Amino acid sequence: MKGRVTNIQRYSLHDGPGIRTTVFFAGCGLRCLWCSNPESLRNEERIMVFTSRCTGCAACLSIDTDQALTLNGKSLTFDPQKDLAKFIAVCPYKVFVEVNEEVEAEDVANTCLRDRLFYEESRGGVTFSGGEPLLQPEFLKEVVQRLKKEGIHIAIETAGNVGFESFEVIDPYVDLYLYDLKFIDPVQHLRYTGQNNEIILSNLERLIQLKKNIVLRMVLLNGINDTDQEWDKRFDWLKHHSSSFQRIELLAYHNFGEGKYVALGEEYPMKDQKKTDEIRIQEIKGKLESMGFEVHVENAF
Ligand code: SF4
């Protein structure tokens, strides 16, 4: 069976225990303004244009019949609304890159299995992320079934914005959920992700009831979701779930995805966003620890 994958990243150290391969699935129902993987939002092929690789050789201009490109020396600009795929074949410097290709489940599994020795040595495994991996549940199932036969540890990073049936399809093969929680406040959730969080919270509650292994992940954005208003609600919710999580990960916001927006010809929505406040993240960490949670801060300062 085929599915759409944006990228397969080997030797990941931040997506679950040990050394891992992270498989990024294409397609997501949320539109978080701070998303660092904008190329994986749509379940369709995308062309990314890495203009800094351009040498100005002008080979591409010979087939630019609809003025998609403007070249001034080595300075290339492009119109993202035009057909850019045709330039892949003529550009010798890999300025144009296609992502989100359809791939066979078997091929994805075989790529992951290449690093099984690293997984064994480090107690690592394979993490499926995205995008939202649970939007392609049957394809995901075929990949994880194959990996499970080889005894590979499987983690699913999800924002949970899917019907619970999708969890049921893959759950027998899953060792760990990395569950991303953006907001408890429904109004803020809608405002910053484009979707309601009702199904997200209800799926999380169901996984908790089923006593699944869950790491709760929360990106902290200065002035957006690190406020007292939001955290009073989170602390209140968390105090009813004090033994539900293996640990909580607080992730500092970063703007590493900005270059990808440029390569897609899109505006970066968080241009003016400040870094996560280190004092605030430590304050939240301290409070969570006092509630009995194991807390880890990622992308620290
Ligand atoms: S073919 Fe590639 S390197 Fe040459 S001018 Fe066009 S984009 Fe730049």
PDB file of C-alpha atoms and ligand atoms in Angstrom:
ATOM      1  CA  MET A   1       0.000   0.000   0.000  1.00  0.00           C
ATOM      2  CA  LYS A   2       1.167   3.520  -0.761  1.00  0.00           C
ATOM      3  CA  GLY A   3       1.043   6.600   1.447  1.00  0.00           C
ATOM      4  CA  ARG A   4       2.450  10.084   1.429  1.00  0.00           C
ATOM      5  CA  VAL A   5       5.577  10.804   3.450  1.00  0.00           C
ATOM      6  CA  THR A   6       7.345  14.159   3.677  1.00  0.00           C
ATOM      7  CA  ASN A   7      10.655  13.019   5.065  1.00  0.00           C
ATOM      8  CA  ILE A   8      12.419  10.184   6.858  1.00  0.00           C
ATOM      9  CA  GLN A   9      14.937  11.483   9.353  1.00  0.00           C
ATOM     10  CA  ARG A  10      17.525   9.095  10.717  1.00  0.00           C
ATOM     11  CA  TYR A  11      19.358   9.446  14.050  1.00  0.00           C
ATOM     12  CA  SER A  12      16.687  11.549  15.789  1.00  0.00           C
ATOM     13  CA  LEU A  13      17.328  12.140  19.475  1.00  0.00           C
ATOM     14  CA  HIS A  14      14.296  14.206  20.473  1.00  0.00           C
ATOM     15  CA  ASP A  15      11.300  12.138  19.381  1.00  0.00           C
ATOM     16  CA  GLY A  16      11.117   9.442  22.019  1.00  0.00           C
ATOM     17  CA  PRO A  17      13.649   7.242  23.823  1.00  0.00           C
ATOM     18  CA  GLY A  18      17.076   6.362  22.409  1.00  0.00           C
ATOM     19  CA  ILE A  19      18.257   6.810  18.841  1.00  0.00           C
ATOM     20  CA  ARG A  20      15.301   6.835  16.475  1.00  0.00           C
ATOM     21  CA  THR A  21      14.213   7.241  12.905  1.00  0.00           C
ATOM     22  CA  THR A  22      11.405   9.779  12.589  1.00  0.00           C
ATOM     23  CA  VAL A  23       8.998   9.353   9.686  1.00  0.00           C
ATOM     24  CA  PHE A  24       7.103  12.558   8.884  1.00  0.00           C
ATOM     25  CA  PHE A  25       3.716  11.903   7.298  1.00  0.00           C
ATOM     26  CA  ALA A  26       2.108  14.409   4.931  1.00  0.00           C
ATOM     27  CA  GLY A  27      -1.222  16.001   5.795  1.00  0.00           C
ATOM     28  CA  CYS A  28      -2.560  17.655   8.937  1.00  0.00           C
ATOM     29  CA  GLY A  29      -5.974  18.934   9.975  1.00  0.00           C
ATOM     30  CA  LEU A  30      -4.529  21.666  12.193  1.00  0.00           C
ATOM     31  CA  ARG A  31      -2.910  24.902  11.062  1.00  0.00           C
ATOM     32  CA  CYS A  32      -0.856  25.901  14.111  1.00  0.00           C
ATOM     33  CA  LEU A  33       0.669  29.274  13.359  1.00  0.00           C
ATOM     34  CA  TRP A  34       4.043  28.144  14.745  1.00  0.00           C
ATOM     35  CA  CYS A  35       4.215  24.897  12.726  1.00  0.00           C
ATOM     36  CA  SER A  36       7.842  24.110  11.917  1.00  0.00           C
ATOM     37  CA  ASN A  37       6.948  21.609   9.168  1.00  0.00           C
ATOM     38  CA  PRO A  38       4.756  23.640   6.775  1.00  0.00           C
ATOM     39  CA  GLU A  39       5.688  21.370   3.862  1.00  0.00           C
ATOM     40  CA  SER A  40       3.874  18.497   5.596  1.00  0.00           C
ATOM     41  CA  LEU A  41       0.555  20.292   6.138  1.00  0.00           C
ATOM     42  CA  ARG A  42      -1.068  19.203   2.874  1.00  0.00           C
ATOM     43  CA  ASN A  43      -1.382  15.619   1.721  1.00  0.00           C
ATOM     44  CA  GLU A  44      -0.120  16.428  -1.769  1.00  0.00           C
ATOM     45  CA  GLU A  45       3.152  16.878  -3.607  1.00  0.00           C
ATOM     46  CA  ARG A  46       4.846  20.204  -2.944  1.00  0.00           C
ATOM     47  CA  ILE A  47       7.829  21.864  -4.574  1.00  0.00           C
ATOM     48  CA  MET A  48      10.305  23.623  -2.311  1.00  0.00           C
ATOM     49  CA  VAL A  49      12.686  26.135  -3.896  1.00  0.00           C
ATOM     50  CA  PHE A  50      16.032  26.595  -2.144  1.00  0.00           C
ATOM     51  CA  THR A  51      17.139  29.802  -3.820  1.00  0.00           C
ATOM     52  CA  SER A  52      20.444  30.020  -1.908  1.00  0.00           C
ATOM     53  CA  ARG A  53      21.689  27.014  -3.941  1.00  0.00           C
ATOM     54  CA  CYS A  54      21.212  28.878  -7.231  1.00  0.00           C
ATOM     55  CA  THR A  55      24.453  29.519  -9.159  1.00  0.00           C
ATOM     56  CA  GLY A  56      22.815  31.658 -11.842  1.00  0.00           C
ATOM     57  CA  CYS A  57      23.567  29.140 -14.619  1.00  0.00           C
ATOM     58  CA  ALA A  58      20.189  29.987 -16.227  1.00  0.00           C
ATOM     59  CA  ALA A  59      19.484  26.433 -17.450  1.00  0.00           C
ATOM     60  CA  CYS A  60      15.990  26.694 -15.969  1.00  0.00           C
ATOM     61  CA  LEU A  61      15.093  29.772 -18.006  1.00  0.00           C
ATOM     62  CA  SER A  62      15.187  27.778 -21.250  1.00  0.00           C
ATOM     63  CA  ILE A  63      11.934  26.029 -20.254  1.00  0.00           C
ATOM     64  CA  ASP A  64      10.344  28.865 -18.269  1.00  0.00           C
ATOM     65  CA  THR A  65       7.521  29.433 -20.732  1.00  0.00           C
ATOM     66  CA  ASP A  66       5.112  31.015 -18.240  1.00  0.00           C
ATOM     67  CA  GLN A  67       7.497  33.370 -16.416  1.00  0.00           C
ATOM     68  CA  ALA A  68       7.512  31.439 -13.157  1.00  0.00           C
ATOM     69  CA  LEU A  69      11.084  32.552 -12.420  1.00  0.00           C
ATOM     70  CA  THR A  70      13.033  35.788 -12.273  1.00  0.00           C
ATOM     71  CA  LEU A  71      16.811  35.521 -12.302  1.00  0.00           C
ATOM     72  CA  ASN A  72      19.122  38.394 -11.560  1.00  0.00           C
ATOM     73  CA  GLY A  73      22.697  37.121 -11.370  1.00  0.00           C
ATOM     74  CA  LYS A  74      22.462  34.420  -8.688  1.00  0.00           C
ATOM     75  CA  SER A  75      19.354  35.956  -7.207  1.00  0.00           C
ATOM     76  CA  LEU A  76      16.349  33.788  -8.007  1.00  0.00           C
ATOM     77  CA  THR A  77      12.714  34.569  -7.213  1.00  0.00           C
ATOM     78  CA  PHE A  78       9.729  32.400  -8.094  1.00  0.00           C
ATOM     79  CA  ASP A  79       5.963  32.433  -8.340  1.00  0.00           C
ATOM     80  CA  PRO A  80       4.643  29.615  -6.085  1.00  0.00           C
ATOM     81  CA  GLN A  81       1.330  29.585  -7.999  1.00  0.00           C
ATOM     82  CA  LYS A  82       3.049  28.438 -11.204  1.00  0.00           C
ATOM     83  CA  ASP A  83       4.209  24.943 -12.217  1.00  0.00           C
ATOM     84  CA  LEU A  84       7.665  24.599 -10.655  1.00  0.00           C
ATOM     85  CA  ALA A  85       7.973  20.796 -10.891  1.00  0.00           C
ATOM     86  CA  LYS A  86       9.285  20.946 -14.458  1.00  0.00           C
ATOM     87  CA  PHE A  87      12.463  22.706 -13.281  1.00  0.00           C
ATOM     88  CA  ILE A  88      13.585  19.738 -11.158  1.00  0.00           C
ATOM     89  CA  ALA A  89      14.904  17.897 -14.209  1.00  0.00           C
ATOM     90  CA  VAL A  90      16.875  20.818 -15.647  1.00  0.00           C
ATOM     91  CA  CYS A  91      18.439  22.396 -12.550  1.00  0.00           C
ATOM     92  CA  PRO A  92      21.774  20.711 -11.798  1.00  0.00           C
ATOM     93  CA  TYR A  93      22.042  22.268  -8.322  1.00  0.00           C
ATOM     94  CA  LYS A  94      18.928  20.836  -6.657  1.00  0.00           C
ATOM     95  CA  VAL A  95      17.303  24.224  -6.201  1.00  0.00           C
ATOM     96  CA  PHE A  96      13.879  22.612  -6.808  1.00  0.00           C
ATOM     97  CA  VAL A  97      12.954  19.726  -4.520  1.00  0.00           C
ATOM     98  CA  GLU A  98       9.736  17.738  -4.537  1.00  0.00           C
ATOM     99  CA  VAL A  99       8.392  16.582  -1.162  1.00  0.00           C
ATOM    100  CA  ASN A 100       5.418  14.461  -0.046  1.00  0.00           C
ATOM    101  CA  GLU A 101       5.928  11.751  -2.630  1.00  0.00           C
ATOM    102  CA  GLU A 102       3.861   8.579  -2.488  1.00  0.00           C
ATOM    103  CA  VAL A 103       5.880   5.664  -1.166  1.00  0.00           C
ATOM    104  CA  GLU A 104       5.239   1.984  -0.482  1.00  0.00           C
ATOM    105  CA  ALA A 105       4.767   0.967   3.167  1.00  0.00           C
ATOM    106  CA  GLU A 106       7.309  -1.811   2.645  1.00  0.00           C
ATOM    107  CA  ASP A 107       9.939   0.698   1.460  1.00  0.00           C
ATOM    108  CA  VAL A 108       9.357   2.947   4.485  1.00  0.00           C
ATOM    109  CA  ALA A 109       9.732  -0.044   6.821  1.00  0.00           C
ATOM    110  CA  ASN A 110      12.906  -1.208   5.056  1.00  0.00           C
ATOM    111  CA  THR A 111      14.458   2.263   5.342  1.00  0.00           C
ATOM    112  CA  CYS A 112      13.690   2.284   9.076  1.00  0.00           C
ATOM    113  CA  LEU A 113      15.130  -1.202   9.544  1.00  0.00           C
ATOM    114  CA  ARG A 114      18.521  -0.095   8.219  1.00  0.00           C
ATOM    115  CA  ASP A 115      19.271   1.406  11.646  1.00  0.00           C
ATOM    116  CA  ARG A 116      17.985  -1.399  13.814  1.00  0.00           C
ATOM    117  CA  LEU A 117      21.440  -1.892  15.405  1.00  0.00           C
ATOM    118  CA  PHE A 118      21.339   1.695  16.673  1.00  0.00           C
ATOM    119  CA  TYR A 119      17.850   1.125  18.066  1.00  0.00           C
ATOM    120  CA  GLU A 120      18.988  -2.014  19.852  1.00  0.00           C
ATOM    121  CA  GLU A 121      22.087  -0.370  21.330  1.00  0.00           C
ATOM    122  CA  SER A 122      20.246   2.750  22.524  1.00  0.00           C
ATOM    123  CA  ARG A 123      16.801   1.300  23.298  1.00  0.00           C
ATOM    124  CA  GLY A 124      15.478   3.503  20.532  1.00  0.00           C
ATOM    125  CA  GLY A 125      13.097   2.780  17.679  1.00  0.00           C
ATOM    126  CA  VAL A 126      10.918   4.495  15.114  1.00  0.00           C
ATOM    127  CA  THR A 127       8.663   7.520  15.636  1.00  0.00           C
ATOM    128  CA  PHE A 128       5.869   8.518  13.274  1.00  0.00           C
ATOM    129  CA  SER A 129       5.227  12.229  13.187  1.00  0.00           C
ATOM    130  CA  GLY A 130       4.105  14.785  10.650  1.00  0.00           C
ATOM    131  CA  GLY A 131       1.864  16.318   9.718  1.00  0.00           C
ATOM    132  CA  GLU A 132      -0.529  13.974  11.433  1.00  0.00           C
ATOM    133  CA  PRO A 133       0.383  10.296  10.994  1.00  0.00           C
ATOM    134  CA  LEU A 134      -3.075   9.142  12.124  1.00  0.00           C
ATOM    135  CA  LEU A 135      -4.660  10.704   9.034  1.00  0.00           C
ATOM    136  CA  GLN A 136      -3.248   7.759   7.035  1.00  0.00           C
ATOM    137  CA  PRO A 137      -4.106   4.964   9.491  1.00  0.00           C
ATOM    138  CA  GLU A 138      -4.143   1.985   7.104  1.00  0.00           C
ATOM    139  CA  PHE A 139      -0.828   2.931   5.530  1.00  0.00           C
ATOM    140  CA  LEU A 140       0.639   3.562   8.983  1.00  0.00           C
ATOM    141  CA  LYS A 141      -0.648   0.193  10.159  1.00  0.00           C
ATOM    142  CA  GLU A 142       1.099  -1.595   7.306  1.00  0.00           C
ATOM    143  CA  VAL A 143       4.419   0.066   8.177  1.00  0.00           C
ATOM    144  CA  VAL A 144       4.212  -0.515  11.940  1.00  0.00           C
ATOM    145  CA  GLN A 145       3.018  -4.114  11.534  1.00  0.00           C
ATOM    146  CA  ARG A 146       6.156  -4.842   9.538  1.00  0.00           C
ATOM    147  CA  LEU A 147       8.389  -3.101  12.096  1.00  0.00           C
ATOM    148  CA  LYS A 148       6.721  -4.802  15.041  1.00  0.00           C
ATOM    149  CA  LYS A 149       7.475  -8.199  13.496  1.00  0.00           C
ATOM    150  CA  GLU A 150      11.135  -7.205  13.900  1.00  0.00           C
ATOM    151  CA  GLY A 151      10.616  -6.109  17.516  1.00  0.00           C
ATOM    152  CA  ILE A 152      11.067  -2.380  16.854  1.00  0.00           C
ATOM    153  CA  HIS A 153       9.829   0.115  19.480  1.00  0.00           C
ATOM    154  CA  ILE A 154       7.079   2.289  17.950  1.00  0.00           C
ATOM    155  CA  ALA A 155       6.163   5.819  19.020  1.00  0.00           C
ATOM    156  CA  ILE A 156       3.404   7.931  17.483  1.00  0.00           C
ATOM    157  CA  GLU A 157       3.579  11.688  17.735  1.00  0.00           C
ATOM    158  CA  THR A 158       0.050  12.980  17.335  1.00  0.00           C
ATOM    159  CA  ALA A 159      -1.989  16.113  17.879  1.00  0.00           C
ATOM    160  CA  GLY A 160      -4.995  13.815  18.305  1.00  0.00           C
ATOM    161  CA  ASN A 161      -7.265  15.669  15.878  1.00  0.00           C
ATOM    162  CA  VAL A 162      -8.702  12.494  14.316  1.00  0.00           C
ATOM    163  CA  GLY A 163     -11.541  10.073  15.006  1.00  0.00           C
ATOM    164  CA  PHE A 164     -10.690   7.533  17.723  1.00  0.00           C
ATOM    165  CA  GLU A 165     -11.091   4.752  15.102  1.00  0.00           C
ATOM    166  CA  SER A 166      -7.697   5.805  13.727  1.00  0.00           C
ATOM    167  CA  PHE A 167      -6.079   5.138  17.109  1.00  0.00           C
ATOM    168  CA  GLU A 168      -7.812   1.753  17.241  1.00  0.00           C
ATOM    169  CA  VAL A 169      -6.335   0.749  13.872  1.00  0.00           C
ATOM    170  CA  ILE A 170      -2.729   1.184  14.979  1.00  0.00           C
ATOM    171  CA  ASP A 171      -2.881   0.893  18.771  1.00  0.00           C
ATOM    172  CA  PRO A 172      -1.983  -2.843  18.959  1.00  0.00           C
ATOM    173  CA  TYR A 173       1.454  -1.968  17.532  1.00  0.00           C
ATOM    174  CA  VAL A 174       2.168   1.214  19.514  1.00  0.00           C
ATOM    175  CA  ASP A 175       4.523   1.362  22.504  1.00  0.00           C
ATOM    176  CA  LEU A 176       4.322   5.076  23.207  1.00  0.00           C
ATOM    177  CA  TYR A 177       2.218   8.093  22.287  1.00  0.00           C
ATOM    178  CA  LEU A 178       3.839  11.523  22.157  1.00  0.00           C
ATOM    179  CA  TYR A 179       0.686  13.594  22.521  1.00  0.00           C
ATOM    180  CA  ASP A 180       0.911  17.269  21.552  1.00  0.00           C
ATOM    181  CA  LEU A 181      -1.346  19.547  23.526  1.00  0.00           C
ATOM    182  CA  LYS A 182      -1.566  23.098  22.175  1.00  0.00           C
ATOM    183  CA  PHE A 183      -4.219  24.664  24.417  1.00  0.00           C
ATOM    184  CA  ILE A 184      -6.797  23.619  26.973  1.00  0.00           C
ATOM    185  CA  ASP A 185      -8.750  26.813  26.293  1.00  0.00           C
ATOM    186  CA  PRO A 186     -11.050  25.991  23.334  1.00  0.00           C
ATOM    187  CA  VAL A 187     -11.318  29.577  22.075  1.00  0.00           C
ATOM    188  CA  GLN A 188      -7.544  30.019  21.957  1.00  0.00           C
ATOM    189  CA  HIS A 189      -7.145  26.590  20.382  1.00  0.00           C
ATOM    190  CA  LEU A 190      -9.466  27.549  17.560  1.00  0.00           C
ATOM    191  CA  ARG A 191      -7.798  30.913  17.147  1.00  0.00           C
ATOM    192  CA  TYR A 192      -4.240  29.598  16.851  1.00  0.00           C
ATOM    193  CA  THR A 193      -4.730  26.178  15.208  1.00  0.00           C
ATOM    194  CA  GLY A 194      -7.883  26.702  13.149  1.00  0.00           C
ATOM    195  CA  GLN A 195      -9.696  23.826  14.894  1.00  0.00           C
ATOM    196  CA  ASN A 196     -11.681  23.087  18.014  1.00  0.00           C
ATOM    197  CA  ASN A 197      -9.910  20.946  20.669  1.00  0.00           C
ATOM    198  CA  GLU A 198     -12.925  18.901  21.782  1.00  0.00           C
ATOM    199  CA  ILE A 199     -11.954  15.713  19.931  1.00  0.00           C
ATOM    200  CA  ILE A 200      -8.284  16.177  20.886  1.00  0.00           C
ATOM    201  CA  LEU A 201      -9.064  16.232  24.607  1.00  0.00           C
ATOM    202  CA  SER A 202     -11.594  13.431  24.349  1.00  0.00           C
ATOM    203  CA  ASN A 203      -9.088  11.175  22.511  1.00  0.00           C
ATOM    204  CA  LEU A 204      -6.472  11.951  25.132  1.00  0.00           C
ATOM    205  CA  GLU A 205      -8.902  11.076  27.940  1.00  0.00           C
ATOM    206  CA  ARG A 206      -9.685   7.770  26.216  1.00  0.00           C
ATOM    207  CA  LEU A 207      -6.007   6.868  25.880  1.00  0.00           C
ATOM    208  CA  ILE A 208      -5.551   7.707  29.567  1.00  0.00           C
ATOM    209  CA  GLN A 209      -8.508   5.496  30.525  1.00  0.00           C
ATOM    210  CA  LEU A 210      -6.963   2.685  28.487  1.00  0.00           C
ATOM    211  CA  LYS A 211      -3.732   3.197  30.481  1.00  0.00           C
ATOM    212  CA  LYS A 212      -1.581   3.783  27.420  1.00  0.00           C
ATOM    213  CA  ASN A 213       2.004   4.991  27.695  1.00  0.00           C
ATOM    214  CA  ILE A 214       1.811   8.701  27.001  1.00  0.00           C
ATOM    215  CA  VAL A 215       4.329  11.514  27.009  1.00  0.00           C
ATOM    216  CA  LEU A 216       2.500  14.837  27.017  1.00  0.00           C
ATOM    217  CA  ARG A 217       4.262  17.436  24.857  1.00  0.00           C
ATOM    218  CA  MET A 218       3.571  21.140  25.035  1.00  0.00           C
ATOM    219  CA  VAL A 219       5.228  23.883  22.990  1.00  0.00           C
ATOM    220  CA  LEU A 220       5.384  27.108  24.983  1.00  0.00           C
ATOM    221  CA  LEU A 221       4.856  30.362  23.109  1.00  0.00           C
ATOM    222  CA  ASN A 222       5.565  33.615  24.820  1.00  0.00           C
ATOM    223  CA  GLY A 223       2.339  35.552  25.458  1.00  0.00           C
ATOM    224  CA  ILE A 224       0.242  32.991  23.544  1.00  0.00           C
ATOM    225  CA  ASN A 225      -0.020  29.783  25.561  1.00  0.00           C
ATOM    226  CA  ASP A 226       2.329  30.431  28.488  1.00  0.00           C
ATOM    227  CA  THR A 227      -0.173  32.795  30.131  1.00  0.00           C
ATOM    228  CA  ASP A 228      -1.658  32.363  33.621  1.00  0.00           C
ATOM    229  CA  GLN A 229      -5.092  32.225  32.024  1.00  0.00           C
ATOM    230  CA  GLU A 230      -4.120  29.129  30.002  1.00  0.00           C
ATOM    231  CA  TRP A 231      -1.945  27.492  32.663  1.00  0.00           C
ATOM    232  CA  ASP A 232      -4.525  27.823  35.429  1.00  0.00           C
ATOM    233  CA  LYS A 233      -6.721  25.649  33.204  1.00  0.00           C
ATOM    234  CA  ARG A 234      -3.872  23.227  32.416  1.00  0.00           C
ATOM    235  CA  PHE A 235      -2.872  22.807  36.065  1.00  0.00           C
ATOM    236  CA  ASP A 236      -6.503  22.241  36.940  1.00  0.00           C
ATOM    237  CA  TRP A 237      -6.876  19.599  34.207  1.00  0.00           C
ATOM    238  CA  LEU A 238      -3.535  17.970  35.051  1.00  0.00           C
ATOM    239  CA  LYS A 239      -4.296  17.601  38.745  1.00  0.00           C
ATOM    240  CA  HIS A 240      -7.012  15.101  37.752  1.00  0.00           C
ATOM    241  CA  HIS A 241      -4.438  13.155  35.703  1.00  0.00           C
ATOM    242  CA  SER A 242      -1.464  13.088  38.016  1.00  0.00           C
ATOM    243  CA  SER A 243      -0.444   9.496  37.229  1.00  0.00           C
ATOM    244  CA  SER A 244      -1.459   9.413  33.574  1.00  0.00           C
ATOM    245  CA  PHE A 245       1.777  10.375  31.861  1.00  0.00           C
ATOM    246  CA  GLN A 246       5.249   8.872  31.665  1.00  0.00           C
ATOM    247  CA  ARG A 247       6.450  12.425  31.668  1.00  0.00           C
ATOM    248  CA  ILE A 248       5.677  15.928  30.441  1.00  0.00           C
ATOM    249  CA  GLU A 249       7.883  17.619  27.857  1.00  0.00           C
ATOM    250  CA  LEU A 250       7.924  21.401  27.657  1.00  0.00           C
ATOM    251  CA  LEU A 251       9.236  22.526  24.291  1.00  0.00           C
ATOM    252  CA  ALA A 252      10.590  26.014  23.803  1.00  0.00           C
ATOM    253  CA  TYR A 253       9.327  27.651  20.607  1.00  0.00           C
ATOM    254  CA  HIS A 254      11.903  27.981  17.819  1.00  0.00           C
ATOM    255  CA  ASN A 255      11.744  29.520  14.363  1.00  0.00           C
ATOM    256  CA  PHE A 256      13.722  26.791  12.568  1.00  0.00           C
ATOM    257  CA  GLY A 257      10.813  26.313  10.166  1.00  0.00           C
ATOM    258  CA  GLU A 258      11.004  29.855   8.803  1.00  0.00           C
ATOM    259  CA  GLY A 259      13.288  28.920   5.871  1.00  0.00           C
ATOM    260  CA  LYS A 260      10.798  26.246   4.802  1.00  0.00           C
ATOM    261  CA  TYR A 261       8.024  28.828   4.462  1.00  0.00           C
ATOM    262  CA  VAL A 262      10.364  30.869   2.245  1.00  0.00           C
ATOM    263  CA  ALA A 263      11.122  27.757   0.143  1.00  0.00           C
ATOM    264  CA  LEU A 264       7.377  27.191  -0.315  1.00  0.00           C
ATOM    265  CA  GLY A 265       6.832  30.825  -1.282  1.00  0.00           C
ATOM    266  CA  GLU A 266       4.687  31.412   1.810  1.00  0.00           C
ATOM    267  CA  GLU A 267       4.705  34.057   4.502  1.00  0.00           C
ATOM    268  CA  TYR A 268       6.006  32.954   7.931  1.00  0.00           C
ATOM    269  CA  PRO A 269       3.086  33.685  10.278  1.00  0.00           C
ATOM    270  CA  MET A 270       5.189  34.052  13.457  1.00  0.00           C
ATOM    271  CA  LYS A 271       7.726  36.604  12.238  1.00  0.00           C
ATOM    272  CA  ASP A 272       7.444  38.784  15.325  1.00  0.00           C
ATOM    273  CA  GLN A 273       7.164  35.983  17.871  1.00  0.00           C
ATOM    274  CA  LYS A 274       9.625  36.309  20.759  1.00  0.00           C
ATOM    275  CA  LYS A 275      11.598  33.366  22.121  1.00  0.00           C
ATOM    276  CA  THR A 276      10.049  31.363  24.920  1.00  0.00           C
ATOM    277  CA  ASP A 277      10.719  33.056  28.246  1.00  0.00           C
ATOM    278  CA  GLU A 278      13.246  30.889  30.107  1.00  0.00           C
ATOM    279  CA  ILE A 279      12.114  32.075  33.536  1.00  0.00           C
ATOM    280  CA  ARG A 280       8.492  31.294  32.697  1.00  0.00           C
ATOM    281  CA  ILE A 281       9.282  27.795  31.396  1.00  0.00           C
ATOM    282  CA  GLN A 282      11.245  27.012  34.579  1.00  0.00           C
ATOM    283  CA  GLU A 283       8.370  28.377  36.672  1.00  0.00           C
ATOM    284  CA  ILE A 284       5.923  26.045  34.910  1.00  0.00           C
ATOM    285  CA  LYS A 285       8.360  23.138  35.176  1.00  0.00           C
ATOM    286  CA  GLY A 286       8.706  23.727  38.932  1.00  0.00           C
ATOM    287  CA  LYS A 287       4.959  23.824  39.463  1.00  0.00           C
ATOM    288  CA  LEU A 288       4.447  20.618  37.445  1.00  0.00           C
ATOM    289  CA  GLU A 289       7.194  18.870  39.407  1.00  0.00           C
ATOM    290  CA  SER A 290       5.567  19.948  42.656  1.00  0.00           C
ATOM    291  CA  MET A 291       2.419  18.209  41.371  1.00  0.00           C
ATOM    292  CA  GLY A 292       4.429  14.982  41.003  1.00  0.00           C
ATOM    293  CA  PHE A 293       5.153  14.998  37.260  1.00  0.00           C
ATOM    294  CA  GLU A 294       8.480  14.148  35.703  1.00  0.00           C
ATOM    295  CA  VAL A 295       9.218  17.137  33.469  1.00  0.00           C
ATOM    296  CA  HIS A 296      11.761  17.582  30.717  1.00  0.00           C
ATOM    297  CA  VAL A 297      12.507  20.846  28.891  1.00  0.00           C
ATOM    298  CA  GLU A 298      13.411  20.450  25.195  1.00  0.00           C
ATOM    299  CA  ASN A 299      15.194  22.915  22.902  1.00  0.00           C
ATOM    300  CA  ALA A 300      16.562  24.595  25.986  1.00  0.00           C
ATOM    301  CA  PHE A 301      18.242  27.967  25.842  1.00  0.00           C
TER     302      PHE A 301
HETATM  303  S1  SF4 B   1      19.044  25.954 -13.229  1.00  0.00           S
HETATM  304 FE1  SF4 B   1      19.118  26.013 -10.995  1.00  0.00          FE
HETATM  305  S2  SF4 B   1      21.103  26.879 -10.485  1.00  0.00           S
HETATM  306 FE2  SF4 B   1      20.735  27.310 -12.647  1.00  0.00          FE
HETATM  307  S3  SF4 B   1      19.810  29.364 -12.610  1.00  0.00           S
HETATM  308 FE3  SF4 B   1      18.137  27.912 -12.603  1.00  0.00          FE
HETATM  309  S4  SF4 B   1      17.674  27.623 -10.418  1.00  0.00           S
HETATM  310 FE4  SF4 B   1      19.680  28.593 -10.524  1.00  0.00          FE
END
